[in-house]
Amino acid sequence: MNAAPPPTLAGQVAIVTGAARGIGRGIARRLAAAGCRLVLWDRSFAAAPTADDGLAGAWPMVVDVTDAAAAAWAQAEVMARFGRVDILVNNAGINGPVAPVWDYPLDDWARVLAVNLGGVFHGCRAVVPAMRAAGYGRIVNVASIAGKEGVPGIAAYAAAKHGVIGFTKSLARELLDSGVLANCVAPVMAETDLLREMTPEHIAATRAKIPMGRFVRVAEIAETVAFAASPACSFTTGFTFDLSGGRADY
């Protein structure tokens, strides 16, 4: 039997992957501001979460999401501490090099897919059983406009993000009678550390494709994720919420 949804985000336990910086950090701050109890998964943390960062009381856990056993261990630790997980935001991701397919390094191809797609699978595989048992949960996977359109020079990233969209649709259908909803967000490029992995030419070309003429702000992504992770999102599952500044056409 599905559980009655909580009235608000306050008190809910939320795991956010890739939460040490960038988009993940912004999402974590937004959920914390709504009263969630935050668990942050990342490969490393330059500094512990603080009240000044809007993350007082957040629990940072060093977790490599490319490792299924690490994700399962971390989920067990969260359940031992809180006894529940209400929200999972799979945000961990890397861009990889910018190169045509015929020159794309094999190791980088495998690494991008392992983090951006494999990490989403591992996170969901670890957390979904507890959500199903509770009869309630919200999963938000961070995809990209690149996963819808394809982008030259970053085939690995686009392929992985397209995979995230397809995976989310499949998972949502598997969970239809469980009280657990799974959705995606698909932003255009944001001003984050990922820009360091890209050429100036690639960045300029990407900005030029956005009709609103700017990159999406992390706070805008976080706001959309907060809705998709909330009880207010009650009849939408398997969907991809666009944050494209008018770029997306489907």
PDB file of C-alpha atoms in Angstrom:
ATOM      1  CA  MET A   1       0.000   0.000   0.000  1.00  0.00           C
ATOM      2  CA  ASN A   2       1.289   3.457  -0.871  1.00  0.00           C
ATOM      3  CA  ALA A   3       1.978   5.729   2.067  1.00  0.00           C
ATOM      4  CA  ALA A   4       0.206   9.057   2.429  1.00  0.00           C
ATOM      5  CA  PRO A   5       2.589  11.683   1.046  1.00  0.00           C
ATOM      6  CA  PRO A   6       4.123  14.076   3.550  1.00  0.00           C
ATOM      7  CA  PRO A   7       2.592  17.554   3.432  1.00  0.00           C
ATOM      8  CA  THR A   8       5.871  19.368   2.712  1.00  0.00           C
ATOM      9  CA  LEU A   9       9.574  18.777   2.187  1.00  0.00           C
ATOM     10  CA  ALA A  10      10.295  19.584   5.840  1.00  0.00           C
ATOM     11  CA  GLY A  11      11.886  16.660   7.655  1.00  0.00           C
ATOM     12  CA  GLN A  12      12.354  14.537   4.549  1.00  0.00           C
ATOM     13  CA  VAL A  13      15.673  12.734   4.082  1.00  0.00           C
ATOM     14  CA  ALA A  14      17.299  13.661   0.773  1.00  0.00           C
ATOM     15  CA  ILE A  15      20.403  12.196  -0.853  1.00  0.00           C
ATOM     16  CA  VAL A  16      22.081  14.408  -3.454  1.00  0.00           C
ATOM     17  CA  THR A  17      24.982  12.969  -5.453  1.00  0.00           C
ATOM     18  CA  GLY A  18      27.762  15.154  -6.815  1.00  0.00           C
ATOM     19  CA  ALA A  19      26.939  17.569  -4.012  1.00  0.00           C
ATOM     20  CA  ALA A  20      30.393  18.901  -3.191  1.00  0.00           C
ATOM     21  CA  ARG A  21      30.111  21.756  -5.671  1.00  0.00           C
ATOM     22  CA  GLY A  22      28.245  23.251  -8.589  1.00  0.00           C
ATOM     23  CA  ILE A  23      24.717  22.180  -9.437  1.00  0.00           C
ATOM     24  CA  GLY A  24      24.625  19.498  -6.752  1.00  0.00           C
ATOM     25  CA  ARG A  25      25.599  21.960  -4.068  1.00  0.00           C
ATOM     26  CA  GLY A  26      22.926  24.375  -5.225  1.00  0.00           C
ATOM     27  CA  ILE A  27      20.274  21.651  -5.187  1.00  0.00           C
ATOM     28  CA  ALA A  28      21.341  20.600  -1.700  1.00  0.00           C
ATOM     29  CA  ARG A  29      21.072  24.192  -0.435  1.00  0.00           C
ATOM     30  CA  ARG A  30      17.577  24.549  -1.879  1.00  0.00           C
ATOM     31  CA  LEU A  31      16.353  21.319  -0.298  1.00  0.00           C
ATOM     32  CA  ALA A  32      17.974  22.258   3.018  1.00  0.00           C
ATOM     33  CA  ALA A  33      16.200  25.614   2.921  1.00  0.00           C
ATOM     34  CA  ALA A  34      12.919  23.703   2.592  1.00  0.00           C
ATOM     35  CA  GLY A  35      13.726  21.748   5.751  1.00  0.00           C
ATOM     36  CA  CYS A  36      15.115  18.527   4.317  1.00  0.00           C
ATOM     37  CA  ARG A  37      17.730  16.502   6.151  1.00  0.00           C
ATOM     38  CA  LEU A  38      20.574  16.352   3.640  1.00  0.00           C
ATOM     39  CA  VAL A  39      22.974  13.544   2.817  1.00  0.00           C
ATOM     40  CA  LEU A  40      25.680  14.586   0.360  1.00  0.00           C
ATOM     41  CA  TRP A  41      27.472  11.985  -1.762  1.00  0.00           C
ATOM     42  CA  ASP A  42      30.635  12.856  -3.670  1.00  0.00           C
ATOM     43  CA  ARG A  43      34.118  11.508  -4.321  1.00  0.00           C
ATOM     44  CA  SER A  44      35.693  14.166  -2.104  1.00  0.00           C
ATOM     45  CA  PHE A  45      34.823  17.322  -0.208  1.00  0.00           C
ATOM     46  CA  ALA A  46      37.133  20.338  -0.167  1.00  0.00           C
ATOM     47  CA  ALA A  47      35.335  21.651   2.926  1.00  0.00           C
ATOM     48  CA  ALA A  48      32.680  20.394   5.310  1.00  0.00           C
ATOM     49  CA  PRO A  49      29.132  21.775   4.916  1.00  0.00           C
ATOM     50  CA  THR A  50      28.494  24.792   7.127  1.00  0.00           C
ATOM     51  CA  ALA A  51      25.675  27.073   8.214  1.00  0.00           C
ATOM     52  CA  ASP A  52      27.230  29.828   6.086  1.00  0.00           C
ATOM     53  CA  ASP A  53      26.824  27.515   3.099  1.00  0.00           C
ATOM     54  CA  GLY A  54      23.187  26.853   3.974  1.00  0.00           C
ATOM     55  CA  LEU A  55      23.988  23.250   4.802  1.00  0.00           C
ATOM     56  CA  ALA A  56      24.294  23.124   8.578  1.00  0.00           C
ATOM     57  CA  GLY A  57      23.772  19.559   9.710  1.00  0.00           C
ATOM     58  CA  ALA A  58      24.196  18.044   6.243  1.00  0.00           C
ATOM     59  CA  TRP A  59      26.029  14.707   6.247  1.00  0.00           C
ATOM     60  CA  PRO A  60      28.859  14.506   3.701  1.00  0.00           C
ATOM     61  CA  MET A  61      29.698  10.954   2.633  1.00  0.00           C
ATOM     62  CA  VAL A  62      32.605  10.030   0.368  1.00  0.00           C
ATOM     63  CA  VAL A  63      30.941   7.808  -2.235  1.00  0.00           C
ATOM     64  CA  ASP A  64      32.081   6.843  -5.734  1.00  0.00           C
ATOM     65  CA  VAL A  65      28.809   6.347  -7.610  1.00  0.00           C
ATOM     66  CA  THR A  66      30.575   4.361 -10.329  1.00  0.00           C
ATOM     67  CA  ASP A  67      30.976   1.616  -7.712  1.00  0.00           C
ATOM     68  CA  ALA A  68      27.719  -0.264  -7.086  1.00  0.00           C
ATOM     69  CA  ALA A  69      29.025  -1.678  -3.813  1.00  0.00           C
ATOM     70  CA  ALA A  70      29.909   1.814  -2.563  1.00  0.00           C
ATOM     71  CA  ALA A  71      26.416   3.086  -3.342  1.00  0.00           C
ATOM     72  CA  ALA A  72      24.848   0.099  -1.574  1.00  0.00           C
ATOM     73  CA  TRP A  73      27.073   0.627   1.473  1.00  0.00           C
ATOM     74  CA  ALA A  74      26.240   4.334   1.637  1.00  0.00           C
ATOM     75  CA  GLN A  75      22.510   3.647   1.375  1.00  0.00           C
ATOM     76  CA  ALA A  76      22.761   1.128   4.228  1.00  0.00           C
ATOM     77  CA  GLU A  77      24.508   3.750   6.351  1.00  0.00           C
ATOM     78  CA  VAL A  78      21.783   6.294   5.614  1.00  0.00           C
ATOM     79  CA  MET A  79      19.075   3.807   6.559  1.00  0.00           C
ATOM     80  CA  ALA A  80      20.906   2.951   9.776  1.00  0.00           C
ATOM     81  CA  ARG A  81      20.996   6.620  10.769  1.00  0.00           C
ATOM     82  CA  PHE A  82      17.613   7.869   9.546  1.00  0.00           C
ATOM     83  CA  GLY A  83      15.568   4.757   8.841  1.00  0.00           C
ATOM     84  CA  ARG A  84      14.270   6.253   5.591  1.00  0.00           C
ATOM     85  CA  VAL A  85      15.145   7.970   2.327  1.00  0.00           C
ATOM     86  CA  ASP A  86      12.465  10.152   0.783  1.00  0.00           C
ATOM     87  CA  ILE A  87      14.367  11.871  -2.021  1.00  0.00           C
ATOM     88  CA  LEU A  88      17.226  10.847  -4.309  1.00  0.00           C
ATOM     89  CA  VAL A  89      18.762  13.397  -6.665  1.00  0.00           C
ATOM     90  CA  ASN A  90      21.246  11.784  -9.035  1.00  0.00           C
ATOM     91  CA  ASN A  91      23.334  14.751 -10.090  1.00  0.00           C
ATOM     92  CA  ALA A  92      26.943  13.458 -10.172  1.00  0.00           C
ATOM     93  CA  GLY A  93      28.409  14.023 -13.596  1.00  0.00           C
ATOM     94  CA  ILE A  94      31.463  14.899 -15.654  1.00  0.00           C
ATOM     95  CA  ASN A  95      31.740  16.372 -19.125  1.00  0.00           C
ATOM     96  CA  GLY A  96      34.829  14.650 -20.500  1.00  0.00           C
ATOM     97  CA  PRO A  97      36.957  15.958 -23.350  1.00  0.00           C
ATOM     98  CA  VAL A  98      35.684  17.766 -26.415  1.00  0.00           C
ATOM     99  CA  ALA A  99      36.669  15.690 -29.442  1.00  0.00           C
ATOM    100  CA  PRO A 100      35.066  14.074 -32.495  1.00  0.00           C
ATOM    101  CA  VAL A 101      34.005  10.463 -32.146  1.00  0.00           C
ATOM    102  CA  TRP A 102      36.879   9.129 -34.270  1.00  0.00           C
ATOM    103  CA  ASP A 103      39.409  10.791 -31.959  1.00  0.00           C
ATOM    104  CA  TYR A 104      37.544  10.316 -28.661  1.00  0.00           C
ATOM    105  CA  PRO A 105      39.802   8.600 -26.080  1.00  0.00           C
ATOM    106  CA  LEU A 106      38.454   5.181 -25.128  1.00  0.00           C
ATOM    107  CA  ASP A 107      39.203   5.591 -21.431  1.00  0.00           C
ATOM    108  CA  ASP A 108      37.330   8.909 -21.331  1.00  0.00           C
ATOM    109  CA  TRP A 109      34.330   7.391 -23.110  1.00  0.00           C
ATOM    110  CA  ALA A 110      34.105   4.662 -20.478  1.00  0.00           C
ATOM    111  CA  ARG A 111      34.619   7.123 -17.613  1.00  0.00           C
ATOM    112  CA  VAL A 112      31.895   9.541 -18.764  1.00  0.00           C
ATOM    113  CA  LEU A 113      29.335   6.754 -19.163  1.00  0.00           C
ATOM    114  CA  ALA A 114      30.350   5.183 -15.852  1.00  0.00           C
ATOM    115  CA  VAL A 115      29.749   8.406 -13.908  1.00  0.00           C
ATOM    116  CA  ASN A 116      26.867   9.992 -15.814  1.00  0.00           C
ATOM    117  CA  LEU A 117      24.787   6.898 -16.551  1.00  0.00           C
ATOM    118  CA  GLY A 118      26.190   4.110 -14.404  1.00  0.00           C
ATOM    119  CA  GLY A 119      26.103   6.352 -11.346  1.00  0.00           C
ATOM    120  CA  VAL A 120      22.385   7.040 -11.843  1.00  0.00           C
ATOM    121  CA  PHE A 121      21.691   3.317 -12.141  1.00  0.00           C
ATOM    122  CA  HIS A 122      23.739   2.494  -9.032  1.00  0.00           C
ATOM    123  CA  GLY A 123      22.060   5.205  -6.982  1.00  0.00           C
ATOM    124  CA  CYS A 124      18.575   4.096  -7.968  1.00  0.00           C
ATOM    125  CA  ARG A 125      19.365   0.409  -7.548  1.00  0.00           C
ATOM    126  CA  ALA A 126      20.574   1.074  -4.006  1.00  0.00           C
ATOM    127  CA  VAL A 127      17.817   3.435  -2.861  1.00  0.00           C
ATOM    128  CA  VAL A 128      14.631   2.321  -4.634  1.00  0.00           C
ATOM    129  CA  PRO A 129      14.001  -0.776  -2.486  1.00  0.00           C
ATOM    130  CA  ALA A 130      13.697   1.350   0.667  1.00  0.00           C
ATOM    131  CA  MET A 131      11.375   3.788  -1.104  1.00  0.00           C
ATOM    132  CA  ARG A 132       9.182   0.955  -2.373  1.00  0.00           C
ATOM    133  CA  ALA A 133       9.014  -0.539   1.088  1.00  0.00           C
ATOM    134  CA  ALA A 134       7.951   2.842   2.495  1.00  0.00           C
ATOM    135  CA  GLY A 135       5.368   3.387  -0.245  1.00  0.00           C
ATOM    136  CA  TYR A 136       6.716   6.840  -1.040  1.00  0.00           C
ATOM    137  CA  GLY A 137       9.689   8.479  -2.742  1.00  0.00           C
ATOM    138  CA  ARG A 138      10.828  11.038  -5.254  1.00  0.00           C
ATOM    139  CA  ILE A 139      13.749  10.483  -7.636  1.00  0.00           C
ATOM    140  CA  VAL A 140      15.130  13.309  -9.760  1.00  0.00           C
ATOM    141  CA  ASN A 141      17.854  12.504 -12.281  1.00  0.00           C
ATOM    142  CA  VAL A 142      19.861  15.330 -13.783  1.00  0.00           C
ATOM    143  CA  ALA A 143      20.077  14.858 -17.552  1.00  0.00           C
ATOM    144  CA  SER A 144      20.856  17.568 -20.121  1.00  0.00           C
ATOM    145  CA  ILE A 145      19.581  19.192 -23.280  1.00  0.00           C
ATOM    146  CA  ALA A 146      22.531  17.373 -24.881  1.00  0.00           C
ATOM    147  CA  GLY A 147      20.724  14.127 -24.153  1.00  0.00           C
ATOM    148  CA  LYS A 148      17.788  15.278 -26.270  1.00  0.00           C
ATOM    149  CA  GLU A 149      19.589  16.917 -29.173  1.00  0.00           C
ATOM    150  CA  GLY A 150      23.065  15.448 -29.373  1.00  0.00           C
ATOM    151  CA  VAL A 151      25.993  17.855 -29.421  1.00  0.00           C
ATOM    152  CA  PRO A 152      29.062  17.527 -31.644  1.00  0.00           C
ATOM    153  CA  GLY A 153      32.312  17.026 -29.774  1.00  0.00           C
ATOM    154  CA  ILE A 154      30.762  15.585 -26.606  1.00  0.00           C
ATOM    155  CA  ALA A 155      29.230  12.344 -27.882  1.00  0.00           C
ATOM    156  CA  ALA A 156      29.969  10.474 -24.647  1.00  0.00           C
ATOM    157  CA  TYR A 157      28.237  13.100 -22.518  1.00  0.00           C
ATOM    158  CA  ALA A 158      25.247  13.306 -24.875  1.00  0.00           C
ATOM    159  CA  ALA A 159      24.933   9.528 -25.060  1.00  0.00           C
ATOM    160  CA  ALA A 160      25.044   9.191 -21.281  1.00  0.00           C
ATOM    161  CA  LYS A 161      22.464  11.923 -20.713  1.00  0.00           C
ATOM    162  CA  HIS A 162      20.181  10.458 -23.379  1.00  0.00           C
ATOM    163  CA  GLY A 163      20.554   7.202 -21.496  1.00  0.00           C
ATOM    164  CA  VAL A 164      19.535   8.919 -18.261  1.00  0.00           C
ATOM    165  CA  ILE A 165      16.300  10.119 -19.893  1.00  0.00           C
ATOM    166  CA  GLY A 166      15.477   6.653 -21.206  1.00  0.00           C
ATOM    167  CA  PHE A 167      16.437   5.003 -17.932  1.00  0.00           C
ATOM    168  CA  THR A 168      14.210   7.383 -15.987  1.00  0.00           C
ATOM    169  CA  LYS A 169      11.219   6.686 -18.234  1.00  0.00           C
ATOM    170  CA  SER A 170      11.727   2.947 -17.771  1.00  0.00           C
ATOM    171  CA  LEU A 171      12.158   3.209 -14.008  1.00  0.00           C
ATOM    172  CA  ALA A 172       9.065   5.400 -13.686  1.00  0.00           C
ATOM    173  CA  ARG A 173       6.960   2.768 -15.407  1.00  0.00           C
ATOM    174  CA  GLU A 174       8.332   0.051 -13.155  1.00  0.00           C
ATOM    175  CA  LEU A 175       7.297   2.110 -10.123  1.00  0.00           C
ATOM    176  CA  LEU A 176       3.813   3.207 -11.191  1.00  0.00           C
ATOM    177  CA  ASP A 177       1.979   1.408  -8.371  1.00  0.00           C
ATOM    178  CA  SER A 178       4.568   2.061  -5.664  1.00  0.00           C
ATOM    179  CA  GLY A 179       4.111   5.690  -4.608  1.00  0.00           C
ATOM    180  CA  VAL A 180       7.625   6.409  -5.938  1.00  0.00           C
ATOM    181  CA  LEU A 181       7.917   8.900  -8.806  1.00  0.00           C
ATOM    182  CA  ALA A 182      10.970   9.339 -11.039  1.00  0.00           C
ATOM    183  CA  ASN A 183      11.602  12.350 -13.256  1.00  0.00           C
ATOM    184  CA  CYS A 184      14.460  14.153 -14.997  1.00  0.00           C
ATOM    185  CA  VAL A 185      15.592  17.692 -15.437  1.00  0.00           C
ATOM    186  CA  ALA A 186      17.369  18.648 -18.647  1.00  0.00           C
ATOM    187  CA  PRO A 187      19.221  21.950 -18.303  1.00  0.00           C
ATOM    188  CA  VAL A 188      21.380  23.714 -20.818  1.00  0.00           C
ATOM    189  CA  MET A 189      24.892  24.578 -19.759  1.00  0.00           C
ATOM    190  CA  ALA A 190      25.291  26.271 -16.378  1.00  0.00           C
ATOM    191  CA  GLU A 191      28.158  28.303 -14.976  1.00  0.00           C
ATOM    192  CA  THR A 192      29.914  25.523 -13.014  1.00  0.00           C
ATOM    193  CA  ASP A 193      33.302  23.847 -12.714  1.00  0.00           C
ATOM    194  CA  LEU A 194      32.446  21.675 -15.747  1.00  0.00           C
ATOM    195  CA  LEU A 195      33.325  24.660 -17.943  1.00  0.00           C
ATOM    196  CA  ARG A 196      36.974  24.015 -17.128  1.00  0.00           C
ATOM    197  CA  GLU A 197      36.774  20.808 -19.176  1.00  0.00           C
ATOM    198  CA  MET A 198      35.496  22.620 -22.286  1.00  0.00           C
ATOM    199  CA  THR A 199      37.135  24.724 -24.957  1.00  0.00           C
ATOM    200  CA  PRO A 200      36.208  28.434 -25.262  1.00  0.00           C
ATOM    201  CA  GLU A 201      34.868  27.702 -28.730  1.00  0.00           C
ATOM    202  CA  HIS A 202      32.557  24.979 -27.410  1.00  0.00           C
ATOM    203  CA  ILE A 203      31.293  27.256 -24.637  1.00  0.00           C
ATOM    204  CA  ALA A 204      30.579  30.104 -27.061  1.00  0.00           C
ATOM    205  CA  ALA A 205      28.815  27.817 -29.521  1.00  0.00           C
ATOM    206  CA  THR A 206      26.661  26.391 -26.755  1.00  0.00           C
ATOM    207  CA  ARG A 207      25.617  29.823 -25.455  1.00  0.00           C
ATOM    208  CA  ALA A 208      24.689  30.890 -28.976  1.00  0.00           C
ATOM    209  CA  LYS A 209      22.104  28.077 -29.169  1.00  0.00           C
ATOM    210  CA  ILE A 210      20.111  29.384 -26.192  1.00  0.00           C
ATOM    211  CA  PRO A 211      17.379  31.798 -27.348  1.00  0.00           C
ATOM    212  CA  MET A 212      17.418  33.662 -24.022  1.00  0.00           C
ATOM    213  CA  GLY A 213      21.108  34.386 -24.634  1.00  0.00           C
ATOM    214  CA  ARG A 214      22.522  33.150 -21.327  1.00  0.00           C
ATOM    215  CA  PHE A 215      23.329  29.989 -19.420  1.00  0.00           C
ATOM    216  CA  VAL A 216      20.904  28.632 -16.856  1.00  0.00           C
ATOM    217  CA  ARG A 217      21.547  29.620 -13.242  1.00  0.00           C
ATOM    218  CA  VAL A 218      22.188  26.926 -10.662  1.00  0.00           C
ATOM    219  CA  ALA A 219      19.392  28.372  -8.512  1.00  0.00           C
ATOM    220  CA  GLU A 220      16.947  27.894 -11.405  1.00  0.00           C
ATOM    221  CA  ILE A 221      17.884  24.240 -11.722  1.00  0.00           C
ATOM    222  CA  ALA A 222      17.589  23.785  -7.966  1.00  0.00           C
ATOM    223  CA  GLU A 223      14.100  25.307  -7.922  1.00  0.00           C
ATOM    224  CA  THR A 224      12.844  22.900 -10.564  1.00  0.00           C
ATOM    225  CA  VAL A 225      14.432  19.937  -8.800  1.00  0.00           C
ATOM    226  CA  ALA A 226      12.815  21.008  -5.526  1.00  0.00           C
ATOM    227  CA  PHE A 227       9.382  20.874  -7.161  1.00  0.00           C
ATOM    228  CA  ALA A 228      10.008  17.473  -8.774  1.00  0.00           C
ATOM    229  CA  ALA A 229      11.263  16.159  -5.419  1.00  0.00           C
ATOM    230  CA  SER A 230       8.272  17.456  -3.490  1.00  0.00           C
ATOM    231  CA  PRO A 231       4.853  16.020  -2.614  1.00  0.00           C
ATOM    232  CA  ALA A 232       3.388  18.723  -4.885  1.00  0.00           C
ATOM    233  CA  CYS A 233       4.702  16.717  -7.843  1.00  0.00           C
ATOM    234  CA  SER A 234       2.113  13.985  -7.474  1.00  0.00           C
ATOM    235  CA  PHE A 235       0.888  13.036 -10.963  1.00  0.00           C
ATOM    236  CA  THR A 236       3.990  13.462 -13.115  1.00  0.00           C
ATOM    237  CA  THR A 237       6.461  10.619 -13.544  1.00  0.00           C
ATOM    238  CA  GLY A 238       8.832   9.578 -16.315  1.00  0.00           C
ATOM    239  CA  PHE A 239       8.927  13.200 -17.482  1.00  0.00           C
ATOM    240  CA  THR A 240      11.823  15.476 -18.392  1.00  0.00           C
ATOM    241  CA  PHE A 241      11.557  19.049 -17.122  1.00  0.00           C
ATOM    242  CA  ASP A 242      13.409  21.363 -19.512  1.00  0.00           C
ATOM    243  CA  LEU A 243      15.568  24.267 -18.386  1.00  0.00           C
ATOM    244  CA  SER A 244      16.671  25.394 -21.808  1.00  0.00           C
ATOM    245  CA  GLY A 245      15.891  29.101 -22.162  1.00  0.00           C
ATOM    246  CA  GLY A 246      13.646  28.325 -25.132  1.00  0.00           C
ATOM    247  CA  ARG A 247      16.054  25.921 -26.831  1.00  0.00           C
ATOM    248  CA  ALA A 248      14.162  22.651 -26.370  1.00  0.00           C
ATOM    249  CA  ASP A 249      11.565  21.910 -29.046  1.00  0.00           C
ATOM    250  CA  TYR A 250      10.193  18.644 -27.621  1.00  0.00           C
TER     251      TYR A 250
END
